[in-house]
Coordinates of N, CA and C in Angstrom, one line a residue:
M1150 N 3.6 6.8 11.5 CA 2.3 7.3 11.6 C 1.4 6.2 12.1
D1151 N 0.7 6.4 13.2 CA -0.2 5.4 13.7 C -1.6 5.6 13.1
I1152 N -2.3 4.5 12.9 CA -3.7 4.6 12.4 C -4.6 4.7 13.6
T1153 N -5.4 5.7 13.7 CA -6.3 5.9 14.8 C -7.8 5.8 14.4
S1154 N -8.0 5.8 13.1 CA -9.4 5.8 12.6 C -9.9 4.3 12.7
P1155 N -11.1 4.1 13.4 CA -11.7 2.8 13.4 C -11.9 2.2 12.1
F1156 N -12.4 3.0 11.1 CA -12.7 2.5 9.8 C -11.4 2.0 9.1
L1157 N -10.3 2.8 9.2 CA -9.1 2.4 8.6 C -8.5 1.1 9.2
L1158 N -8.7 1.0 10.6 CA -8.2 -0.2 11.2 C -9.0 -1.4 10.8
K1159 N -10.3 -1.3 10.6 CA -11.1 -2.4 10.1 C -10.7 -2.8 8.7
L1160 N -10.5 -1.7 7.9 CA -10.1 -1.9 6.5 C -8.8 -2.6 6.4
K1161 N -7.8 -2.2 7.3 CA -6.5 -2.9 7.3 C -6.7 -4.4 7.7
G1162 N -7.5 -4.7 8.7 CA -7.7 -6.1 9.0 C -8.3 -6.9 7.9
A1163 N -9.3 -6.3 7.2 CA -10.0 -6.9 6.1 C -9.0 -7.2 5.0
L1164 N -8.1 -6.2 4.7 CA -7.1 -6.4 3.7 C -6.1 -7.5 4.0
F1165 N -5.7 -7.6 5.3 CA -4.9 -8.7 5.7 C -5.5 -10.0 5.5
A1166 N -6.8 -10.1 5.9 CA -7.6 -11.4 5.7 C -7.7 -11.7 4.2
F1167 N -8.0 -10.7 3.4 CA -8.1 -11.0 2.0 C -6.8 -11.4 1.4
L1168 N -5.7 -10.8 1.8 CA -4.4 -11.2 1.3 C -4.0 -12.6 1.7
G1169 N -4.4 -13.0 3.0 CA -4.1 -14.3 3.4 C -4.9 -15.4 2.7
L1170 N -6.2 -15.1 2.4 CA -7.0 -16.0 1.6 C -6.5 -16.1 0.2
L1171 N -6.2 -15.0 -0.4 CA -5.7 -15.0 -1.8 C -4.4 -15.8 -1.9
S1172 N -3.5 -15.5 -1.0 CA -2.2 -16.3 -1.1 C -2.4 -17.8 -0.8
A1173 N -3.3 -18.1 0.1 CA -3.6 -19.5 0.3 C -4.2 -20.2 -0.9
A1174 N -5.1 -19.5 -1.6 CA -5.7 -20.0 -2.8 C -4.6 -20.2 -3.9
V1175 N -3.8 -19.2 -4.1 CA -2.7 -19.3 -5.1 C -1.8 -20.4 -4.8
L1176 N -1.4 -20.6 -3.5 CA -0.5 -21.6 -3.1 C -1.1 -23.0 -3.2
L1177 N -2.4 -23.2 -2.9 CA -3.0 -24.5 -2.9 C -3.6 -24.9 -4.2
A1178 N -4.0 -24.0 -5.0 CA -4.7 -24.3 -6.3 C -4.0 -25.3 -7.2
P1179 N -2.7 -25.2 -7.4 CA -2.1 -26.1 -8.3 C -1.9 -27.5 -7.8
V1180 N -1.9 -27.7 -6.5 CA -1.7 -29.0 -5.9 C -2.7 -29.3 -4.8
F1181 N -4.0 -29.0 -5.0 CA -4.9 -29.1 -3.9 C -5.1 -30.6 -3.5
S1182 N -5.1 -30.8 -2.2 CA -5.6 -32.0 -1.6 C -6.0 -31.6 -0.2
W1183 N -6.8 -32.5 0.4 CA -7.3 -32.2 1.7 C -6.1 -32.3 2.7
Q1184 N -5.2 -33.1 2.4 CA -4.0 -33.2 3.3 C -3.2 -31.9 3.3
A1185 N -3.0 -31.3 2.0 CA -2.2 -30.1 1.9 C -3.0 -28.9 2.6
L1186 N -4.3 -28.9 2.4 CA -5.1 -27.9 3.1 C -5.0 -28.0 4.6
G1187 N -5.1 -29.2 5.1 CA -5.0 -29.4 6.5 C -3.6 -29.0 7.1
M1188 N -2.6 -29.4 6.4 CA -1.2 -29.0 6.9 C -1.0 -27.5 6.8
F1189 N -1.6 -26.8 5.8 CA -1.5 -25.4 5.6 C -2.2 -24.7 6.8
V1190 N -3.4 -25.2 7.1 CA -4.2 -24.6 8.2 C -3.5 -24.8 9.5
I1191 N -2.9 -26.0 9.8 CA -2.2 -26.2 11.0 C -1.0 -25.3 11.1
S1192 N -0.3 -25.1 10.0 CA 0.9 -24.3 10.0 C 0.6 -22.8 10.3
V1193 N -0.5 -22.3 9.7 CA -0.9 -20.9 10.0 C -1.3 -20.8 11.4
W1194 N -2.1 -21.8 11.9 CA -2.5 -21.7 13.3 C -1.3 -21.7 14.3
A1195 N -0.3 -22.6 14.0 CA 0.9 -22.7 14.9 C 1.7 -21.4 14.9
F1196 N 1.8 -20.8 13.7 CA 2.6 -19.5 13.7 C 1.8 -18.4 14.4
C1197 N 0.5 -18.4 14.3 CA -0.3 -17.4 15.0 C -0.1 -17.6 16.5
R1198 N -0.1 -18.9 17.0 CA 0.1 -19.1 18.4 C 1.5 -18.7 18.9
A1199 N 2.5 -19.0 18.0 CA 3.9 -18.6 18.4 C 4.0 -17.1 18.5
Y1200 N 3.3 -16.4 17.6 CA 3.4 -14.9 17.6 C 2.7 -14.4 18.8
Y1201 N 1.5 -15.0 19.2 CA 0.8 -14.6 20.4 C 1.7 -14.9 21.6
F1202 N 2.4 -16.0 21.7 CA 3.3 -16.3 22.8 C 4.4 -15.3 22.9
C1203 N 5.0 -14.9 21.8 CA 6.1 -13.9 21.8 C 5.6 -12.5 22.3
F1204 N 4.4 -12.1 21.9 CA 4.0 -10.7 22.2 C 3.1 -10.6 23.3
Y1205 N 2.4 -11.6 23.8 CA 1.5 -11.5 24.9 C 2.0 -12.2 26.1
V1206 N 2.2 -13.5 25.9 CA 2.5 -14.4 27.1 C 3.9 -13.9 27.7
L1207 N 4.9 -13.7 26.9 CA 6.2 -13.3 27.5 C 6.1 -12.0 28.2
H1208 N 5.3 -11.1 27.7 CA 5.2 -9.8 28.3 C 4.4 -9.8 29.6
H1209 N 3.2 -10.5 29.5 CA 2.3 -10.5 30.7 C 2.7 -11.5 31.8
Y1210 N 3.2 -12.6 31.4 CA 3.5 -13.7 32.4 C 5.0 -13.9 32.6
G1211 N 5.8 -13.6 31.6 CA 7.3 -13.9 31.7 C 8.0 -12.8 32.5
D1212 N 8.0 -11.6 31.9 CA 8.7 -10.4 32.4 C 8.1 -9.2 31.9
P1213 N 7.2 -8.5 32.7 CA 6.5 -7.3 32.2 C 7.4 -6.2 31.9
S1214 N 8.6 -6.2 32.4 CA 9.6 -5.1 32.2 C 10.3 -5.3 30.9
F1215 N 10.2 -6.4 30.3 CA 10.9 -6.7 29.0 C 10.1 -6.2 27.9
R1216 N 10.6 -5.1 27.2 CA 9.9 -4.4 26.1 C 10.6 -4.7 24.8
Y1217 N 9.8 -4.9 23.8 CA 10.4 -5.1 22.5 C 9.4 -4.7 21.4
A1218 N 9.8 -4.3 20.2 CA 8.9 -3.9 19.2 C 8.6 -4.9 18.1
G1219 N 9.3 -6.0 18.1 CA 9.1 -7.0 17.1 C 10.0 -8.2 17.4
L1220 N 9.9 -9.2 16.5 CA 10.6 -10.4 16.7 C 12.2 -10.2 16.7
W1221 N 12.6 -9.3 15.9 CA 14.1 -9.1 15.8 C 14.5 -8.4 17.2
D1222 N 13.8 -7.5 17.7 CA 14.1 -6.9 19.0 C 14.0 -8.0 20.1
L1223 N 13.1 -8.9 20.0 CA 13.0 -10.0 21.0 C 14.3 -10.8 21.0
V1224 N 14.7 -11.2 19.8 CA 15.9 -12.0 19.7 C 17.1 -11.2 20.2
K1225 N 17.3 -10.0 19.9 CA 18.4 -9.2 20.3 C 18.3 -9.0 21.9
G1226 N 17.2 -8.8 22.4 CA 17.0 -8.7 23.9 C 17.4 -10.0 24.6
I1227 N 17.0 -11.1 24.1 CA 17.3 -12.4 24.7 C 18.8 -12.7 24.6
M1228 N 19.4 -12.4 23.5 CA 20.9 -12.5 23.3 C 21.6 -11.6 24.3
K1229 N 21.2 -10.4 24.4 CA 21.8 -9.4 25.3 C 21.7 -9.9 26.8
R1230 N 20.6 -10.4 27.1 CA 20.4 -11.0 28.5 C 21.3 -12.2 28.8
R1231 N 21.4 -13.0 27.8 CA 22.3 -14.2 27.9 C 23.8 -13.8 28.1
C1232 N 24.2 -12.8 27.3 CA 25.6 -12.4 27.3 C 25.9 -11.6 28.6
S1233 N 24.9 -10.9 29.2 CA 25.1 -10.2 30.5 C 24.9 -11.1 31.7
G1234 N 24.4 -12.3 31.5 CA 24.2 -13.3 32.6 C 23.0 -13.1 33.4
E1235 N 22.0 -12.4 32.9 CA 20.7 -12.2 33.7 C 19.9 -13.4 33.6

């Protein structure tokens, strides 16, 4: 079921942001330091950029015909292409 309601899409985004902030607070609260916060922020940023690379850059600049629904499909597609020699 796809969500098409703009309100529900915004609510979903807000819930993801809340969940991220809550989990970061729970993770960092017992051992807070500026270094830990900095490393956490860098790691979140790096994973966001990797996700963007996988789903936007590879499709738009690498091979527009290469379709996949998630990271697991991406890995299976790459392995399939390697085995077939493309």
